[in-house]
Coordinates of C-alpha atoms in Angstrom, one line a residue:
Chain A
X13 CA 18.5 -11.1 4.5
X14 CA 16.9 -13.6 2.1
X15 CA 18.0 -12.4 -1.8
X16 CA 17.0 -13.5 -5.0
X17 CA 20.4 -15.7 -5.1
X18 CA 19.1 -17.3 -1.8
X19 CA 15.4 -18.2 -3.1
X20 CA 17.0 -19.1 -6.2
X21 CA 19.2 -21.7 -5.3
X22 CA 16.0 -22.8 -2.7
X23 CA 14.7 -26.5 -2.4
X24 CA 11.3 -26.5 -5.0
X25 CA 9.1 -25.7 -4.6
X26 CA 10.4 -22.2 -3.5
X27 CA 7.3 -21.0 -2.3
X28 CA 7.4 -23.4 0.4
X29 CA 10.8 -22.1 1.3
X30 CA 9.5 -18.3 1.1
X31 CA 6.6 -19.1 3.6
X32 CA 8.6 -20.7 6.1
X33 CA 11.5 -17.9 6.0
X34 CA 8.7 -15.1 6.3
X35 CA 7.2 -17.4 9.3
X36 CA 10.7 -17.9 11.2
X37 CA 10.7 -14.3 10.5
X38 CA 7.7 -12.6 11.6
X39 CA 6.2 -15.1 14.1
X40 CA 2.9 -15.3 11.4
X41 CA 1.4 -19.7 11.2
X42 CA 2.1 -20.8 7.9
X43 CA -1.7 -21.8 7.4
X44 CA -2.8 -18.8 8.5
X45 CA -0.4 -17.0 5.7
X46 CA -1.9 -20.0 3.6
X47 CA -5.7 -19.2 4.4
X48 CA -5.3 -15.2 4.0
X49 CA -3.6 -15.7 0.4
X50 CA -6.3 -17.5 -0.7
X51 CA -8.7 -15.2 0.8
X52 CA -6.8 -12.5 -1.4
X53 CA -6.9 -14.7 -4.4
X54 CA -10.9 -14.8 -3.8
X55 CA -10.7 -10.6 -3.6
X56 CA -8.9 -10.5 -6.7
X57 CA -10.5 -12.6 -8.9
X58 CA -13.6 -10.5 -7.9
X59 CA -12.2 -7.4 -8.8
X60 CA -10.9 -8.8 -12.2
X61 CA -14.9 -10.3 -12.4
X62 CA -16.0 -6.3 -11.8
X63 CA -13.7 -4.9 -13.9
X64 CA -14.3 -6.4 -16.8
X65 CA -18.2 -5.6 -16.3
X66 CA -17.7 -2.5 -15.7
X67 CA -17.3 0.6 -18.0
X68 CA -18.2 3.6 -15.6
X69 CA -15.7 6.2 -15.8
X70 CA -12.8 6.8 -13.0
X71 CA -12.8 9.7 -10.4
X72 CA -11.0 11.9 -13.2
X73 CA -12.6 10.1 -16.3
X74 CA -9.6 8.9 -18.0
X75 CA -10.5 5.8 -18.2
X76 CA -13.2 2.9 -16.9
X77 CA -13.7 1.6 -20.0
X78 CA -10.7 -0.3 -21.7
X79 CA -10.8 -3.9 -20.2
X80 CA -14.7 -4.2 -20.6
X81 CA -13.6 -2.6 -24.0
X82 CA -11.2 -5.6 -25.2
X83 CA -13.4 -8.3 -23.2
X84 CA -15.7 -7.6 -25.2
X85 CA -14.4 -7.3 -29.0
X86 CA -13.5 -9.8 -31.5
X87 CA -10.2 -11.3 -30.7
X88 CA -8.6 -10.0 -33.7
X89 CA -5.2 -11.9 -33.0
X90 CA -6.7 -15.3 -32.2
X91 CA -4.6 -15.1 -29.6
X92 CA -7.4 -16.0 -26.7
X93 CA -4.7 -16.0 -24.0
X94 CA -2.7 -12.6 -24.9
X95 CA -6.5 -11.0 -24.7
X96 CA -7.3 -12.3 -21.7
X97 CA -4.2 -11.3 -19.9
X98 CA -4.4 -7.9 -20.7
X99 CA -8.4 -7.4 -20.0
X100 CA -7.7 -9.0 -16.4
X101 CA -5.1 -6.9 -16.1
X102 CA -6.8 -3.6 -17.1
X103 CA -9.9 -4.6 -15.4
X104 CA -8.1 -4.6 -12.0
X105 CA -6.6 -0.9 -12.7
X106 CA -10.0 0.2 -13.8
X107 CA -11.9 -1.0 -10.8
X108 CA -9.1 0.4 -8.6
X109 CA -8.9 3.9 -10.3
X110 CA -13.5 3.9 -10.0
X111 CA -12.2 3.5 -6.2
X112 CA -13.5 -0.1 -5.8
X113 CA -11.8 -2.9 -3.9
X114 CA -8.9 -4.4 -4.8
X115 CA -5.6 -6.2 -4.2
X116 CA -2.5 -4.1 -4.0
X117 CA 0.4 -5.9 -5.2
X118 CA 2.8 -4.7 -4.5
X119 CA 1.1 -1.3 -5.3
X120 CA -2.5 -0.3 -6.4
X121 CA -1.0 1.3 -9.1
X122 CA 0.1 -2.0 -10.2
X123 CA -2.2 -4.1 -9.1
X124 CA -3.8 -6.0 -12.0
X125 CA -0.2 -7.2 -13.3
X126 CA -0.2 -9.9 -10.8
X127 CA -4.0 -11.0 -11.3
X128 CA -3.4 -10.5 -15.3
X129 CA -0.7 -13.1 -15.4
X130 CA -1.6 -15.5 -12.9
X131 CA -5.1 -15.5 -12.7
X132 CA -5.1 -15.3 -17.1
X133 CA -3.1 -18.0 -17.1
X134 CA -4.6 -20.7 -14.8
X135 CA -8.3 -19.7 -16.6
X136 CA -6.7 -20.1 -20.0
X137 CA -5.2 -23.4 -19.0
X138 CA -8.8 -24.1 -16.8
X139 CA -6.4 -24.6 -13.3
X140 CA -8.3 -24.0 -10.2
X141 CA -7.8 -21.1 -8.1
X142 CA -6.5 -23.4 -5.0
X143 CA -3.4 -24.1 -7.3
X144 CA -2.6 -20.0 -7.1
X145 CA -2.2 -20.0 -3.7
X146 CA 1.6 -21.7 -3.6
X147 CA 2.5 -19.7 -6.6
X148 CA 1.3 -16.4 -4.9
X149 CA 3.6 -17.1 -1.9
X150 CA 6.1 -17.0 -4.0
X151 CA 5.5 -13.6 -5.9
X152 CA 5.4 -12.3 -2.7
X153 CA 8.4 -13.5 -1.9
X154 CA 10.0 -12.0 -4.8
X155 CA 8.9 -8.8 -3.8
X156 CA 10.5 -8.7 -0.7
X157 CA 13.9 -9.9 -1.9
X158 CA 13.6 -7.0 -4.0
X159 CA 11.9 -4.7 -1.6
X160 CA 15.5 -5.5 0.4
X161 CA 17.6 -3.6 -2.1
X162 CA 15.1 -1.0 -3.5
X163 CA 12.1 0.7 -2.5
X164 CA 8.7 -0.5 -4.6
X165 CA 7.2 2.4 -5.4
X166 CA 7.1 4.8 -8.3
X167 CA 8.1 7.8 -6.1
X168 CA 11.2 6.1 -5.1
X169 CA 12.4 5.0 -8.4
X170 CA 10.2 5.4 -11.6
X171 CA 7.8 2.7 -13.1
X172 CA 10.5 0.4 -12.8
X173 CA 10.2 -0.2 -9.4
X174 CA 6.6 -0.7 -9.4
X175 CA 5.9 -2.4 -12.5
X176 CA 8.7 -3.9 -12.8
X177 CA 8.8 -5.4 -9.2
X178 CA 4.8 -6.4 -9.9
X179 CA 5.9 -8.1 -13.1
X180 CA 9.0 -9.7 -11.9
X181 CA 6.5 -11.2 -9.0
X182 CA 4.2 -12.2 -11.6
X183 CA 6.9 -14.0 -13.8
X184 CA 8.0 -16.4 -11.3
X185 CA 4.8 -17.0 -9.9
X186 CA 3.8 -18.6 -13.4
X187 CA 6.5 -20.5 -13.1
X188 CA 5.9 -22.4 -10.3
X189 CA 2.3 -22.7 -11.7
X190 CA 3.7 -24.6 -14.2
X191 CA 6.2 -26.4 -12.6
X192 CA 9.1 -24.8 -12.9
X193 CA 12.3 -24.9 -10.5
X194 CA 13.3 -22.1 -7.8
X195 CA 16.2 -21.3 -10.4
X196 CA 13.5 -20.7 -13.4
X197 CA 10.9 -18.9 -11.4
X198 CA 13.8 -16.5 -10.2
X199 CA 15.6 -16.1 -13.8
X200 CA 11.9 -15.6 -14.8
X201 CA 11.6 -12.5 -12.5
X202 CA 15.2 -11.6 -13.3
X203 CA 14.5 -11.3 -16.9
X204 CA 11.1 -9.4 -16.8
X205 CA 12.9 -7.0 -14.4
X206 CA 16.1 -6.5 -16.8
X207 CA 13.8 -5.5 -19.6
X208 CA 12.0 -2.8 -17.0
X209 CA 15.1 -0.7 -16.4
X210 CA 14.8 2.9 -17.1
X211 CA 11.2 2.6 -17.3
X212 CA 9.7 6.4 -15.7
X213 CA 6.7 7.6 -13.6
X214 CA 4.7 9.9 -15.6
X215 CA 1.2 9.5 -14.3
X216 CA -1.2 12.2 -16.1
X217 CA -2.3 14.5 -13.3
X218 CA -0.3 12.4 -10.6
X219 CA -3.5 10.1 -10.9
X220 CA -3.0 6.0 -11.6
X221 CA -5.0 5.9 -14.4
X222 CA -2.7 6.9 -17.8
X223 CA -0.4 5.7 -18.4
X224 CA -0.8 3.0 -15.5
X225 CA -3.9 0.8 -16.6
X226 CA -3.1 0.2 -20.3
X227 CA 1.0 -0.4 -18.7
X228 CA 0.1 -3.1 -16.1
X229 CA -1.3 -4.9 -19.6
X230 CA 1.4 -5.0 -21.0
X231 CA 3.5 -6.0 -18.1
X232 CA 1.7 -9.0 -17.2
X233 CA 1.8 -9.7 -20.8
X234 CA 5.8 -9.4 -20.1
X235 CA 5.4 -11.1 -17.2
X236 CA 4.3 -14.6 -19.1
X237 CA 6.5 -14.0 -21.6
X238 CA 9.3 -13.8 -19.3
X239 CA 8.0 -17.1 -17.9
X240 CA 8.1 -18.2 -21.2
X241 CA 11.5 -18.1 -22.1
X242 CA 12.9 -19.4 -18.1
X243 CA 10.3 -22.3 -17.9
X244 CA 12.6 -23.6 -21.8
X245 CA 15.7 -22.8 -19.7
X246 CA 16.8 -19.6 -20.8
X247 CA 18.2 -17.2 -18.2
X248 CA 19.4 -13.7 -16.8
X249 CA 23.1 -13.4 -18.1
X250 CA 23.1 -10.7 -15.0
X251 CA 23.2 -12.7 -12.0
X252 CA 19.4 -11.4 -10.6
X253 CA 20.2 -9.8 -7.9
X254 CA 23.1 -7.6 -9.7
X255 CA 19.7 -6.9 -11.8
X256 CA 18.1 -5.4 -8.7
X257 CA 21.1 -3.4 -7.8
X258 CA 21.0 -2.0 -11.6
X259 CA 17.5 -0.9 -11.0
X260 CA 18.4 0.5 -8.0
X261 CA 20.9 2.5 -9.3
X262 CA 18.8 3.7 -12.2
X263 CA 16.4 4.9 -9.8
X264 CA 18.7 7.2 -7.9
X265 CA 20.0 8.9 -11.2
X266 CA 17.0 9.5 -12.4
X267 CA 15.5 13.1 -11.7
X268 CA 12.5 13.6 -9.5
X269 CA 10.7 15.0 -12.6
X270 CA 10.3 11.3 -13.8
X271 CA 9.2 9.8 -10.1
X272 CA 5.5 10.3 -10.1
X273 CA 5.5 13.8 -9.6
X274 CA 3.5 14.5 -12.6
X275 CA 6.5 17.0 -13.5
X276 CA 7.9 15.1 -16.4
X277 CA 6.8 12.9 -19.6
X278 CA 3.3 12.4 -20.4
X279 CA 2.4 14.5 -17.3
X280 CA 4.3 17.2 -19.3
X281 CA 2.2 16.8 -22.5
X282 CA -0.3 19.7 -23.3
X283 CA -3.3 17.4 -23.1
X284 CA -1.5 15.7 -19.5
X285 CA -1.0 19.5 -18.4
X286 CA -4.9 20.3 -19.2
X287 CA -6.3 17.7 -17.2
X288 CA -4.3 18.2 -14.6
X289 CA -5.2 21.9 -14.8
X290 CA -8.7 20.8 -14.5
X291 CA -8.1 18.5 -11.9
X292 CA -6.8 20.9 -9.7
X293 CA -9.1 23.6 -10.4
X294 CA -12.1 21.5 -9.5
X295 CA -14.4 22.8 -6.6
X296 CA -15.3 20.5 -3.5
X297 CA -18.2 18.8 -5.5
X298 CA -15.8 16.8 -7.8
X299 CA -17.1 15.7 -10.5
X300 CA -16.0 14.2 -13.8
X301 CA -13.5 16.1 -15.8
X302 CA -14.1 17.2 -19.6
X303 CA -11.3 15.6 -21.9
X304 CA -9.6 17.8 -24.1
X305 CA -10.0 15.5 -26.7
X306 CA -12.4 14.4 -29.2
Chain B
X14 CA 7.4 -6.7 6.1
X15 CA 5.6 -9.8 5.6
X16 CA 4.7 -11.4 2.8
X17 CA 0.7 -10.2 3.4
X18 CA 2.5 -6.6 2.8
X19 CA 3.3 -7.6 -0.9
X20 CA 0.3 -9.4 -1.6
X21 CA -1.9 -6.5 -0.2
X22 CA -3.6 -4.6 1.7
X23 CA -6.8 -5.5 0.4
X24 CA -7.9 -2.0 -0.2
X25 CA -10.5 0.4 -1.5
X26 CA -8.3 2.1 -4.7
X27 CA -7.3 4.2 -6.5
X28 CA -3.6 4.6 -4.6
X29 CA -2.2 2.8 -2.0
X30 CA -0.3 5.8 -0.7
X31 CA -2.7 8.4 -1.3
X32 CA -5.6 6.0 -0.5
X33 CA -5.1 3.1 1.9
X34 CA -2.1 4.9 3.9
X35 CA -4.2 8.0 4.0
X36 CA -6.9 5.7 5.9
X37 CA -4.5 4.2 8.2
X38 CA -3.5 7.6 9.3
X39 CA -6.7 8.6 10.1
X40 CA -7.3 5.4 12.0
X41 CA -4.1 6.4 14.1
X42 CA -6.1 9.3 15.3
X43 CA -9.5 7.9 15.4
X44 CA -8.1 5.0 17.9
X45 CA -5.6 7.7 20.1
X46 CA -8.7 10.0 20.2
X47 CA -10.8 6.9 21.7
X48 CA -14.2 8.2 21.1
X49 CA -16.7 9.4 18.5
X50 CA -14.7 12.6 16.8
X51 CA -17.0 15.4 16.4
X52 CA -14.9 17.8 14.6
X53 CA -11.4 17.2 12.6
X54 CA -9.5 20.2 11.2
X55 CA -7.1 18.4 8.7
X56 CA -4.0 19.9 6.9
X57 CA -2.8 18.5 3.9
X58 CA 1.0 18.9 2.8
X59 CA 2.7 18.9 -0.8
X60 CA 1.7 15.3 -3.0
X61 CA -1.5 14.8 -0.8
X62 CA -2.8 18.4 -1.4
X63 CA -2.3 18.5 -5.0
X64 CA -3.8 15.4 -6.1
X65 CA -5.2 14.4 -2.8
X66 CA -9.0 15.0 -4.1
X67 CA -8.5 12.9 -7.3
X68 CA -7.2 10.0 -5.3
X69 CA -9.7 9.5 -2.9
X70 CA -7.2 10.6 0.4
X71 CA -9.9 13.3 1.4
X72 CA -12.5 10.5 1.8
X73 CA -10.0 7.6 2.8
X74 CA -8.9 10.1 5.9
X75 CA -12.3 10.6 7.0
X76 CA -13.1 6.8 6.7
X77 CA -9.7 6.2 8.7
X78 CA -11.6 8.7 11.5
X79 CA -14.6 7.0 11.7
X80 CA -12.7 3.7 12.2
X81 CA -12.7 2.6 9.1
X82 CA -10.4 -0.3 7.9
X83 CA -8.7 0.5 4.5
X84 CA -11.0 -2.6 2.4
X85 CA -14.3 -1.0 3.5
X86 CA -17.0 -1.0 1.1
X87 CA -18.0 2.8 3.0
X88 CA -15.0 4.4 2.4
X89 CA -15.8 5.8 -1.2
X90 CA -19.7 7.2 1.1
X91 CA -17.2 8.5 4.1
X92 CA -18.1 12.2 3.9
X93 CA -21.9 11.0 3.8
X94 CA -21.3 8.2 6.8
X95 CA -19.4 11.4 8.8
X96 CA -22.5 13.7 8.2
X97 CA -24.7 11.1 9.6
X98 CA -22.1 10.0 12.7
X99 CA -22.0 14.2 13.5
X100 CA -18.7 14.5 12.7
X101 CA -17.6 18.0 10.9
X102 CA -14.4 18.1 8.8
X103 CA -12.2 21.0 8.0
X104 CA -9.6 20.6 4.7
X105 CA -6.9 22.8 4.5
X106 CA -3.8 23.2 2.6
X107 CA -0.6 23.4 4.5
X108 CA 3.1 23.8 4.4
X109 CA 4.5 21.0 6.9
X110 CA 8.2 21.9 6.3
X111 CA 11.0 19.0 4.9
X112 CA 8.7 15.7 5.5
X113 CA 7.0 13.6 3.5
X114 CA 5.1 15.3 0.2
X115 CA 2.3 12.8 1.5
X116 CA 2.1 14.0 5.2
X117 CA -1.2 15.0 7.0
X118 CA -1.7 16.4 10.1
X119 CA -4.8 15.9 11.9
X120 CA -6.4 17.5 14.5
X121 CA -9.5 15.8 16.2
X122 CA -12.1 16.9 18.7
X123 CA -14.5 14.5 20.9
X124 CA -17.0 15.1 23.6
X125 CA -14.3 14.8 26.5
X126 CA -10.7 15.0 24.3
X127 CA -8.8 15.8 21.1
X128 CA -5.7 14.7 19.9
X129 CA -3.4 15.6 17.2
X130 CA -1.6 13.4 14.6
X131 CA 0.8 13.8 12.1
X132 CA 2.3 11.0 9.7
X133 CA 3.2 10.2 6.3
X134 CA 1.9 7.4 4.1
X135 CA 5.3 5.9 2.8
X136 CA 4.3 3.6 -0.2
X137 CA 2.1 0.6 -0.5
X138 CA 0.0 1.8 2.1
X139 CA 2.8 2.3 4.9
X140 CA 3.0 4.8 7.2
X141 CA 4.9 6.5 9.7
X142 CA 3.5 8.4 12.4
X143 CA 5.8 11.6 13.3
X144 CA 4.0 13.8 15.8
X145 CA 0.9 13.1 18.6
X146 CA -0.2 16.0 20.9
X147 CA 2.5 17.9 19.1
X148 CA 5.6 15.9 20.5
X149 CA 8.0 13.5 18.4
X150 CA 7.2 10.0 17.6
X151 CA 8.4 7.2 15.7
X152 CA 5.8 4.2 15.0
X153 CA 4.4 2.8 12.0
X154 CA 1.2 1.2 13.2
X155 CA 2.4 -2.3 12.6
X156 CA 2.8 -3.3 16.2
X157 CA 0.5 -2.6 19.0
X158 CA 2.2 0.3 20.3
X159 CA 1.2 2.1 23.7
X160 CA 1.6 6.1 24.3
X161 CA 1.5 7.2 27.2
X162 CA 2.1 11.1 28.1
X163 CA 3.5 12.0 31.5
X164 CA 5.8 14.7 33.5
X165 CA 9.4 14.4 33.1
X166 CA 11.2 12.9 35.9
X167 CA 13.8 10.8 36.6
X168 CA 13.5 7.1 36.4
X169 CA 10.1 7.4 34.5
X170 CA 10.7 5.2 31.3
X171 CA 12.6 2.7 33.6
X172 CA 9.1 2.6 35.7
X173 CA 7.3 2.1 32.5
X174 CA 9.4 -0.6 30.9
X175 CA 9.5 -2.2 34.3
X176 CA 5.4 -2.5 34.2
X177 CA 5.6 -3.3 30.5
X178 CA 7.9 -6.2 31.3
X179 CA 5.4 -7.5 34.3
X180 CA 2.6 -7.9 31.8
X181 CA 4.6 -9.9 30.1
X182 CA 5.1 -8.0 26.9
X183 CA 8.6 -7.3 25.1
X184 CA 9.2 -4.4 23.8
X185 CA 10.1 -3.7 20.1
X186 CA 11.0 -0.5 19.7
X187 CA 10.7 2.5 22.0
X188 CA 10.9 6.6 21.1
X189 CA 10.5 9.6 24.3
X190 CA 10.7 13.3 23.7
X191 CA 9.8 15.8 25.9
X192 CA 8.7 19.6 25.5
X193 CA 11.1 21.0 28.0
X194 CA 12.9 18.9 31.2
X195 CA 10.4 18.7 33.7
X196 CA 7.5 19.3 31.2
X197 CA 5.1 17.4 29.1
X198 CA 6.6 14.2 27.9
X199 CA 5.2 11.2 25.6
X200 CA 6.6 7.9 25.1
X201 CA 5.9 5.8 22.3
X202 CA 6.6 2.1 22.4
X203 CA 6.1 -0.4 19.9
X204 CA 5.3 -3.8 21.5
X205 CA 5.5 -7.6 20.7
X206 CA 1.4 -8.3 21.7
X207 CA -1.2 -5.8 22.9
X208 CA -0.9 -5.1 27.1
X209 CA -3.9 -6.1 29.0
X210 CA -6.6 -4.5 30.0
X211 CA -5.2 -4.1 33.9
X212 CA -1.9 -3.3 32.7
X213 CA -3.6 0.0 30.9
X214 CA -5.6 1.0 33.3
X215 CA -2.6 0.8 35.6
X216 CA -1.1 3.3 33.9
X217 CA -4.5 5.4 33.5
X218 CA -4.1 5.8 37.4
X219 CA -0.3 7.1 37.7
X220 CA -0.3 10.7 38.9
X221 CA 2.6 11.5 36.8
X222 CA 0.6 10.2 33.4
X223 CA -2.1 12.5 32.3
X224 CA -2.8 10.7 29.0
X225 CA -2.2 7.1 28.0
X226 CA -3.6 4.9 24.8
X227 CA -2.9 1.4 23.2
X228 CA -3.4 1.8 19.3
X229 CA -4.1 -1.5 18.2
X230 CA -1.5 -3.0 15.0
X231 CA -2.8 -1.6 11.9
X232 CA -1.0 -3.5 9.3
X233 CA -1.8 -6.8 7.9
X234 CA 1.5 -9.1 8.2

């Protein structure tokens, strides 16, 4: 079983290790691995293109507007690349909760994390998409170090696992955009997913639209900043894979209220238990849902 | 897993359990069935009742029937594309017991069969396939996996493993269950490459097998 340790202390560039792991694995050609990837790089940089395009509302009308929202306004922070992480990001989650095509990774409900961070990144620094493709490998590679110990999704063990394993992909990946080691790129993911612990499922209505679009902005945010701090050397004190273990035990304490069963935390709120009222009350037409709200 | 599982599937949203393994469960059925479905009576249980509609899983389930793939551009149109293939569907709640809260259980007519599925989408657009015509199985749709239902006897999983082997093919993972001994038995075998065609239709001709089918892998990696 490959862990972080192993891809950590991997000849660089790691993703080359990861691919020809998976390959011994599986049985899959390494250019055909290669050629998909960058097929799925193509899929979501069109998604992120529609997203930020876009501001029809979702199936439940929560959201559809935010990334097209902040594309769109003054960048009040000068702060070009923080802005543009964020709208890819939200742009993703938007297009995925109006039911159009995108890129789970590892999750829907996380999808634009990956995309924000990697994808924000290269356009800010102008790198071409063919230079994703290496890094990619890697983030997936991450996740299924991880995906060893834990389960990734937010019904096995809070946000944590879903965000946090999308951010901790995303974090090394920018690492090895940028030229970092094995041993950054996985202190990189270590990091991000240290400062995910605890973090809860609470999806208003059980749907991934709040608080999941305006969260997988922030994390790829977290995700570069985590890249940040490994690509000048700093590290995980907690050995990465004991940081996996400490989500995973997090995960099993915490109740089933806080697992994405729309029981617990903002799910719980009088306007979260009001739209999901509505939700479920609707007939077979569908149709949007009336906010609470002004 | 492959690394194609954590990087995808490219899918139509909003959620990959809800949506694309909702899809992928209908596509179980829509392949074992193994013509055009004209009428599908669908239960849903627990997660996938409650916030089923919201997510898309009524719609992705339908697509998955009509043999759509979980990236495709008609799923969001599927209850329009099913009215215009003839094909009726039936939504109904239902208590499936201790499984899965996102567990459907399908049941699918044709012109000349029907067939019955029931699975779980797991996460991340995983699934696990639990029941078909009512017996026990164990398959997740990311191997091509042959099903063949037969009368109970002795020696008959040796026979089939034995004309599995002269195709060729290894065999990954294997579940049986029968009804009663001496009654209705299927056999569900996950395999290392699809059988051929001659291999099938082999099978197809044994007096002892009444129903046999090669679902095709489902997964991406």
């Amino acid at each position: 079983m490959t862990t972080l340790h192993d891809l950590m202390n991997a000849p660089a560039p790691a993703s080359a290790w990861v691919l020809a792991q998976d390959c011994a694995e599986t049985g899959l050609d390494p250019q055909d691995i290669r050629a998909e990837m960058r097929r799925r790089i193509g899929e979501m940089r069109a998604s992120v293109e529609r997203g930020l395009a876009s501001d029809a509302r979702s199936i439940t009308g929560m959201v559809g507007w935010n990334a097209k929202g902040l594309w769109d306004a003054p960048d009040a922070l000068d702060a070009p690349l923080l802005k543009r992480v964020q709208a890819y990001a939200m742009a993703v989650n938007e297009e995925n909760a109006r039911m159009g095509r995108i890129v789970a990774a590892p999750t829907a409900g996380s999808a634009g994390t990956i995309p924000g961070a990697l994808l924000g990144v290269a356009d800010h620094l102008g790198l071409p998409d063919e230079q994703l493709v290496d890094p990619m490998i890697l983030a997936a590679g991450v996740g299924k170090a991880i995906s060893k110990r834990m389960f990734i999704s937010g019904a096995a063990g809070g946000c944590q696992a879903e965000i946090g394993s999308s951010a901790a992909m995303a974090a090394a990946a920018v690492v090895e955009l940028l030229g970092g080691t094995p041993r950054a790129a996985v202190h990189a993911a270590s990091l991000a997913l240290m400062n995910t612990i605890g973090l809860v499922c609470d999806p208003v209505g059980g749907y991934v639209e709040v608080p999941c679009v305006s969260r997988n902005a922030f994390f790829a945010v977290h995700a570069v900043s985590a890249a940040q701090l490994a690509l000048a050397q700093l590290e995980s004190f907690i050995p990465p894979d004991e940081v996996v273990g400490a989500m995973a035990s997090v995960g099993r304490l915490m109740p089933a209220e806080l697992r994405e069963t729309a029981e617990g935390g903002l799910a719980q709120t009088p306007t979260g238990l009001a739209v999901t009222a509505r939700m479920e009350g609707r007939g077979e037409e569908g149709g949007m849902i009336e906010l609470p709200m002004a | 897993m492959s690394l194609l599982d954590m990087i995808g599937p490219v899918m139509i949203g909003p959620s990959s359990s809800h949506t694309a393994g909702a899809c992928r469960l209908g596509l179980v059925a829509h392949h074992l069935l193994g013509e055009a479905p004209r009428r599908a009576v669908i239960g849903l249980h627990a997660s996938f009742a409650k916030t089923g509609r919201g997510h898309g899983t009524h719609l992705a389930l339908v697509a998955g029937l009509l043999g759509y793939a979980p990236d495709d551009p008609r799923l969001p149109r599927a209850f329009e594309e099913a009215e215009a293939a003839g094909l009726g569907v039936e939504f109904r709640d239902v208590d499936l017991g201790d499984v899965h809260p996102n567990t459907a259980h399908l049941e699918v007519q044709g012109d000349s069969g029907r067939v019955t599925v029931q699975g779980s989408s797991t996460g991340g657009g995983v699934i696990l396939v639990t029941h078909v015509q009512g017996l026990g199985v164990n398959f997740s749709g990311a191997a091509p996996t042959l099903l063949l239902r037969y009368t109970d006897a002795v020696g008959m999983i040796a026979r089939i493993a034995a004309t599995v082997a002269a195709d060729g093919v290894n065999i990954a993972t294997l579940t049986c269950t029968r009804a009663a001994r001496g009654g209705q038995a299927l056999v569900a075998i996950e395999l290392d490459a699809p059988l051929s065609p001659e291999a099938l239709s082999f099978f197809g001709r044994w007096p002892d097998a009444d129903w046999v089918r090669l679902l095709p892998k489902l997964m991406d990696g």
